[in-house]
Structures are given as C-alpha cells and as structure tokens.
Amino acid sequence: MDIHRLPALLDNYVFLLHDPVNHTAAVVDPAEYSVVRQELNRLGANLSAIFNTHHHQDHVGGNQRLLQDFPDLIIYGSAADRDRIPGQKVFLEAGDQVSFGGHQGQVLAVPGHTRGHIAYYFPAASPGAPGELFCGDTLFAGGCGRLFEGTPAQMVESLNQLRQLPDPTRVWCAHEYTLKNLEFALTVDPDNRDLQNRYVATKIARQRQEATIPSQIGVENLTNPFLRWDHQDLLAVTGIFDPIQSFARLRGLKDRF
Ligand code: ZN
Ligand code: FE
C-alpha cells in the first residue's frame, strides 16, 4: 500500500493512502484541510474516503471542507461517535471491514482515549509485506493515549489486542510524541537495553528533524511500557501487582511527567 505521511498542525500526522492506478486517495484523520488538499493536488488524485479513528478536533478538522470539495467522499467513523464526527456517513463496529484500492481493512474497537476510538488494520497483502495499523491516539510510538473517556481496564484490553498483531506490522500513530514518550519510558524501565538503544536512535533522528513514524509492533512490544504493563520489571516499579492497577499507575505517572 502506498502511504503518504503528512505533517499537520503542531505534531499531528495525517496519512494519505494513494491508489495511483485509479487516481484516488483516502485519508486517515485529516487534522486540517490544507495539507490534504495540497497533497491531493500534487498527486492529481480524487478523495474517495476519510477513515476517522475518533472524534477529536485534531483528527476530524479537515472533514467538512474536504467533503465540500469531494461531495461523493464517504466518511467512516465509529458508531459510538455518532453526531461527533462531521460529515460521518458510515458507522463502524468492531469486526466491520473497510476497503480501499483493493485492500481490505479490519475495524478494531480500541476504547480508552475516547470511548468510541477505533483502529484500522490492513493485514499483510502478500507474504513478506508488513500489515498496516492506523491507531490514532490509542497506541503511540513509545507510549499510549491519555485516558479521556475510557477506563484503564478498557485501554489495557485495547492495547492487548494491538500488541498481538504480527511483529512487522507498521504502526501509523497520529502524533510525533516519540522522543518525549521514550524519555518517560526510561524513567520506569531504565534497565531495558532495547529501550536505551531506541532512545539514542530517536534522539538523533529528531535532531535531524526526521519523522519517527511508522513504528513497528515488534519494536513497541520490546520498548513501550504501555505494552509491557504486565512485565515483571514494570510491576516492580509501580509496586502494584494487579496488572490493570499497575497500568493505571503508569498512565498517571506519564500524565504528570
Ligand atoms: Zn485524540
Ligand atoms: Fe490527537
């Protein structure tokens, strides 16, 4: 799949899926109109779909004006976000399928950041190719989203789904928060060599103003404390041996970091 990563607003990424054969595109979470419009013009592509992960303004901000430009465009979002996503036409539930450019995506319910948050997972199209995960503000590179509407138990369940995806799966999360996330991660998982190495590499990448997205599930499983909430070392750090309570504590520490 041909995926274009477009920086938007302060630290958002919009992902544009391009089908060059049919001159069409779809976007995941158009934070703002102008960056999407520019890329569509550059590619000479029509916009046929918007895949929204959740209702927050920095994810749906471009919906309305894009819909004006492309009246046939179909806007997908969670059924639980009904009336909260501008222009929404399709109301998705866990297990539903979406398609674009011959690729089939699975809808995963991943509540926690918001109660209706969904992710779009496109399994590997051919052996050796990675699957693609668009997870909005649920899983970040080195971190996870804040719990605005959901409970720690919901978020744990959501992240547990995501961490079981194949290791090579590319993680297209919606914000460039990686360096800050890894700084926090080192405070709770200081002896993790993979994490230490990732931090150094990320610091260099950011000094060069390179994007750190997409990440990979395999990398996240080794280094992201919010996918390792039930690991011995992290339970020991919080001193709370109930995994969900311990996760809640980690998330609280990050909120105040
Ligand atoms: Zn959000
Ligand atoms: Fe966001």
Short mmCIF file of C-alpha atoms and ligand atoms in Angstrom, two decimals:
data_model
loop_
_atom_site.label_atom_id
_atom_site.label_comp_id
_atom_site.label_asym_id
_atom_site.label_seq_id
_atom_site.Cartn_x
_atom_site.Cartn_y
_atom_site.Cartn_z
CA MET A 1 0.00 0.00 0.00
CA ASP A 2 1.21 3.45 -0.94
CA ILE A 3 1.05 5.55 2.24
CA HIS A 4 2.00 9.22 2.43
CA ARG A 5 2.74 10.74 5.81
CA LEU A 6 1.69 14.41 6.02
CA PRO A 7 2.73 16.54 8.99
CA ALA A 8 -0.16 18.72 10.19
CA LEU A 9 -0.89 21.22 12.95
CA LEU A 10 1.81 21.16 15.64
CA ASP A 11 2.68 17.48 15.90
CA ASN A 12 -0.06 15.53 14.11
CA TYR A 13 0.35 13.21 11.16
CA VAL A 14 -2.29 12.67 8.51
CA PHE A 15 -1.92 9.51 6.45
CA LEU A 16 -2.93 9.52 2.83
CA LEU A 17 -3.46 6.18 1.07
CA HIS A 18 -2.86 6.55 -2.63
CA ASP A 19 -4.15 4.38 -5.44
CA PRO A 20 -2.20 5.66 -8.46
CA VAL A 21 -3.97 3.33 -10.91
CA ASN A 22 -7.41 4.80 -10.20
CA HIS A 23 -6.17 8.29 -9.26
CA THR A 24 -7.92 8.07 -5.91
CA ALA A 25 -6.89 8.57 -2.34
CA ALA A 26 -8.21 8.03 1.17
CA VAL A 27 -7.05 9.84 4.29
CA VAL A 28 -6.85 8.72 7.88
CA ASP A 29 -7.72 11.52 10.33
CA PRO A 30 -7.43 14.73 8.28
CA ALA A 31 -6.32 17.08 11.04
CA GLU A 32 -6.52 20.02 8.67
CA TYR A 33 -7.79 20.68 5.20
CA SER A 34 -4.83 22.42 3.57
CA VAL A 35 -2.17 19.72 3.91
CA VAL A 36 -4.52 17.11 2.47
CA ARG A 37 -5.71 19.35 -0.35
CA GLN A 38 -2.12 20.18 -1.33
CA GLU A 39 -1.10 16.54 -1.48
CA LEU A 40 -4.19 15.61 -3.50
CA ASN A 41 -3.36 18.38 -5.97
CA ARG A 42 0.24 17.25 -6.21
CA LEU A 43 -0.86 13.66 -6.90
CA GLY A 44 -3.79 14.61 -9.12
CA ALA A 45 -5.97 12.30 -7.04
CA ASN A 46 -9.63 12.31 -6.05
CA LEU A 47 -10.51 11.77 -2.42
CA SER A 48 -12.90 8.85 -2.03
CA ALA A 49 -12.79 8.14 1.71
CA ILE A 50 -11.93 9.52 5.11
CA PHE A 51 -11.19 6.97 7.83
CA ASN A 52 -11.57 8.65 11.22
CA THR A 53 -10.24 6.92 14.34
CA HIS A 54 -12.05 9.18 16.84
CA HIS A 55 -13.91 12.44 17.16
CA HIS A 56 -11.21 14.82 18.46
CA GLN A 57 -10.81 18.05 16.50
CA ASP A 58 -7.16 17.39 15.61
CA HIS A 59 -8.37 14.25 13.77
CA VAL A 60 -11.57 15.45 12.07
CA GLY A 61 -10.68 19.13 11.50
CA GLY A 62 -10.46 18.75 7.70
CA ASN A 63 -13.62 16.65 7.23
CA GLN A 64 -16.10 19.40 6.38
CA ARG A 65 -14.08 21.28 3.77
CA LEU A 66 -12.87 18.07 2.13
CA LEU A 67 -16.48 16.96 1.87
CA GLN A 68 -17.33 20.25 0.14
CA ASP A 69 -14.56 19.66 -2.41
CA PHE A 70 -15.43 15.97 -2.91
CA PRO A 71 -19.18 15.53 -2.36
CA ASP A 72 -19.03 11.79 -3.16
CA LEU A 73 -16.47 11.17 -0.47
CA ILE A 74 -17.51 8.68 2.23
CA ILE A 75 -16.59 9.47 5.82
CA TYR A 76 -16.13 6.45 8.07
CA GLY A 77 -16.05 6.52 11.86
CA SER A 78 -17.11 4.66 14.93
CA ALA A 79 -20.81 4.05 15.58
CA ALA A 80 -20.11 5.26 19.12
CA ASP A 81 -19.01 8.64 17.71
CA ARG A 82 -22.37 9.28 16.04
CA ASP A 83 -23.00 13.08 15.95
CA ARG A 84 -19.42 13.81 16.94
CA ILE A 85 -17.69 13.34 13.55
CA PRO A 86 -18.53 16.00 10.92
CA GLY A 87 -19.99 14.50 7.75
CA GLN A 88 -19.88 10.92 9.00
CA LYS A 89 -21.72 8.55 6.66
CA VAL A 90 -20.70 5.08 7.82
CA PHE A 91 -20.98 3.98 11.45
CA LEU A 92 -18.50 1.21 12.16
CA GLU A 93 -18.41 -1.52 14.79
CA ALA A 94 -15.64 -3.90 15.79
CA GLY A 95 -15.26 -6.61 13.16
CA ASP A 96 -16.51 -4.48 10.27
CA GLN A 97 -14.41 -4.28 7.12
CA VAL A 98 -13.44 -1.27 5.06
CA SER A 99 -11.74 -1.32 1.70
CA PHE A 100 -9.58 0.99 -0.34
CA GLY A 101 -7.65 0.37 -3.55
CA GLY A 102 -8.22 -3.36 -3.37
CA HIS A 103 -7.00 -3.58 0.25
CA GLN A 104 -9.30 -4.87 2.99
CA GLY A 105 -9.04 -3.27 6.41
CA GLN A 106 -10.42 -4.61 9.66
CA VAL A 107 -12.06 -2.34 12.21
CA LEU A 108 -10.80 -2.85 15.75
CA ALA A 109 -12.58 -1.31 18.73
CA VAL A 110 -9.87 0.24 20.92
CA PRO A 111 -11.64 2.37 23.55
CA GLY A 112 -9.70 4.18 26.27
CA HIS A 113 -8.51 7.52 24.87
CA THR A 114 -12.13 8.04 23.85
CA ARG A 115 -15.00 5.62 24.34
CA GLY A 116 -15.59 5.20 20.59
CA HIS A 117 -11.98 5.00 19.44
CA ILE A 118 -11.37 2.56 16.58
CA ALA A 119 -8.28 1.42 14.68
CA TYR A 120 -7.98 0.27 11.08
CA TYR A 121 -5.80 -2.76 10.47
CA PHE A 122 -4.82 -3.82 6.95
CA PRO A 123 -3.20 -7.27 7.18
CA ALA A 124 -0.16 -8.03 5.03
CA ALA A 125 -1.25 -8.16 1.39
CA SER A 126 1.49 -10.61 0.39
CA PRO A 127 4.00 -12.76 2.29
CA GLY A 128 6.89 -10.58 3.40
CA ALA A 129 4.92 -7.33 3.20
CA PRO A 130 4.04 -5.68 6.52
CA GLY A 131 0.50 -5.15 7.71
CA GLU A 132 -0.55 -1.56 8.35
CA LEU A 133 -2.16 -0.33 11.56
CA PHE A 134 -3.77 3.10 11.82
CA CYS A 135 -4.35 3.51 15.52
CA GLY A 136 -4.97 7.24 16.04
CA ASP A 137 -4.30 8.20 19.65
CA THR A 138 -4.51 4.71 21.19
CA LEU A 139 -1.00 3.36 20.73
CA PHE A 140 1.86 5.81 20.19
CA ALA A 141 5.47 5.09 19.39
CA GLY A 142 6.84 4.55 22.89
CA GLY A 143 3.58 5.46 24.60
CA CYS A 144 -0.21 5.47 24.55
CA GLY A 145 -3.01 8.00 24.51
CA ARG A 146 -4.35 9.74 27.57
CA LEU A 147 -7.48 8.28 29.11
CA PHE A 148 -10.05 10.99 28.47
CA GLU A 149 -13.22 8.90 28.24
CA GLY A 150 -12.26 5.31 28.95
CA THR A 151 -11.06 3.29 31.91
CA PRO A 152 -7.63 1.73 32.46
CA ALA A 153 -9.24 -1.71 32.02
CA GLN A 154 -10.60 -0.71 28.59
CA MET A 155 -7.25 0.70 27.50
CA VAL A 156 -5.41 -2.43 28.64
CA GLU A 157 -7.85 -4.55 26.64
CA SER A 158 -7.36 -2.31 23.59
CA LEU A 159 -3.57 -2.35 23.81
CA ASN A 160 -3.63 -6.09 24.42
CA GLN A 161 -5.36 -6.51 21.05
CA LEU A 162 -2.79 -4.35 19.31
CA ARG A 163 0.28 -5.97 20.84
CA GLN A 164 -0.79 -9.34 19.45
CA LEU A 165 -0.62 -8.16 15.84
CA PRO A 166 2.34 -9.54 13.86
CA ASP A 167 5.72 -8.01 14.78
CA PRO A 168 6.39 -6.45 11.35
CA THR A 169 3.05 -4.57 11.39
CA ARG A 170 3.72 -0.90 10.81
CA VAL A 171 2.22 1.42 13.41
CA TRP A 172 0.92 4.65 11.92
CA CYS A 173 0.00 6.64 15.01
CA ALA A 174 -1.28 10.19 14.81
CA HIS A 175 1.32 12.21 16.72
CA GLU A 176 5.08 12.76 16.80
CA TYR A 177 5.41 12.19 20.55
CA THR A 178 8.10 9.52 20.37
CA LEU A 179 11.07 11.23 21.98
CA LYS A 180 9.07 12.53 24.94
CA ASN A 181 7.43 9.12 25.33
CA LEU A 182 10.81 7.37 25.41
CA GLU A 183 12.16 9.87 27.96
CA PHE A 184 9.30 8.84 30.22
CA ALA A 185 9.73 5.15 29.37
CA LEU A 186 13.34 5.27 30.58
CA THR A 187 12.17 6.50 33.98
CA VAL A 188 10.03 3.39 34.51
CA ASP A 189 12.04 0.81 32.54
CA PRO A 190 15.63 2.03 32.94
CA ASP A 191 17.41 -1.33 32.51
CA ASN A 192 15.76 -2.16 29.18
CA ARG A 193 18.63 -2.25 26.64
CA ASP A 194 16.30 -2.17 23.62
CA LEU A 195 14.68 0.93 25.06
CA GLN A 196 18.03 2.61 25.73
CA ASN A 197 19.12 1.98 22.15
CA ARG A 198 15.83 3.17 20.76
CA TYR A 199 16.07 6.37 22.77
CA VAL A 200 19.52 7.17 21.37
CA ALA A 201 18.43 6.45 17.79
CA THR A 202 15.27 8.51 18.22
CA LYS A 203 17.16 11.45 19.67
CA ILE A 204 19.46 11.51 16.64
CA ALA A 205 16.51 11.18 14.25
CA ARG A 206 14.69 14.08 15.87
CA GLN A 207 17.82 16.26 15.85
CA ARG A 208 17.80 15.69 12.09
CA GLN A 209 14.08 16.52 12.08
CA GLU A 210 13.23 13.06 10.78
CA ALA A 211 9.83 11.51 11.49
CA THR A 212 9.80 8.50 13.81
CA ILE A 213 6.51 7.19 12.42
CA PRO A 214 5.73 4.50 11.35
CA SER A 215 6.92 2.34 14.18
CA GLN A 216 6.52 -1.45 14.30
CA ILE A 217 4.58 -3.67 16.67
CA GLY A 218 7.70 -5.76 17.36
CA VAL A 219 9.65 -2.65 18.40
CA GLU A 220 6.77 -1.43 20.56
CA ASN A 221 6.48 -4.78 22.29
CA LEU A 222 10.14 -4.57 23.33
CA THR A 223 10.29 -0.93 24.38
CA ASN A 224 6.87 0.62 25.05
CA PRO A 225 5.98 0.46 28.77
CA PHE A 226 2.27 0.67 27.90
CA LEU A 227 2.54 -2.62 26.01
CA ARG A 228 4.65 -4.10 28.81
CA TRP A 229 2.36 -3.21 31.72
CA ASP A 230 2.33 -6.83 32.91
CA HIS A 231 6.09 -7.37 32.63
CA GLN A 232 7.86 -8.19 35.93
CA ASP A 233 10.12 -5.13 35.76
CA LEU A 234 7.22 -2.69 35.34
CA LEU A 235 5.10 -4.32 38.04
CA ALA A 236 8.11 -4.00 40.30
CA VAL A 237 8.46 -0.30 39.50
CA THR A 238 4.88 0.54 40.42
CA GLY A 239 4.86 -1.96 43.28
CA ILE A 240 1.30 -2.82 42.28
CA PHE A 241 0.91 -6.44 41.31
CA ASP A 242 -2.54 -6.17 39.80
CA PRO A 243 -1.67 -5.54 36.12
CA ILE A 244 -4.58 -3.18 35.41
CA GLN A 245 -3.99 -1.15 38.56
CA SER A 246 -0.31 -1.04 37.70
CA PHE A 247 -1.12 0.17 34.19
CA ALA A 248 -3.33 2.91 35.67
CA ARG A 249 -0.45 3.97 37.88
CA LEU A 250 1.97 4.09 34.90
CA ARG A 251 -0.51 6.15 32.93
CA GLY A 252 -0.89 8.51 35.90
CA LEU A 253 2.87 8.94 36.15
CA LYS A 254 3.01 9.79 32.45
CA ASP A 255 0.19 12.33 32.82
CA ARG A 256 2.33 14.21 35.30
CA PHE A 257 5.67 13.71 33.51
ZN ZN B 1 -7.34 12.37 20.42
FE FE B 2 -4.81 13.59 18.65
#
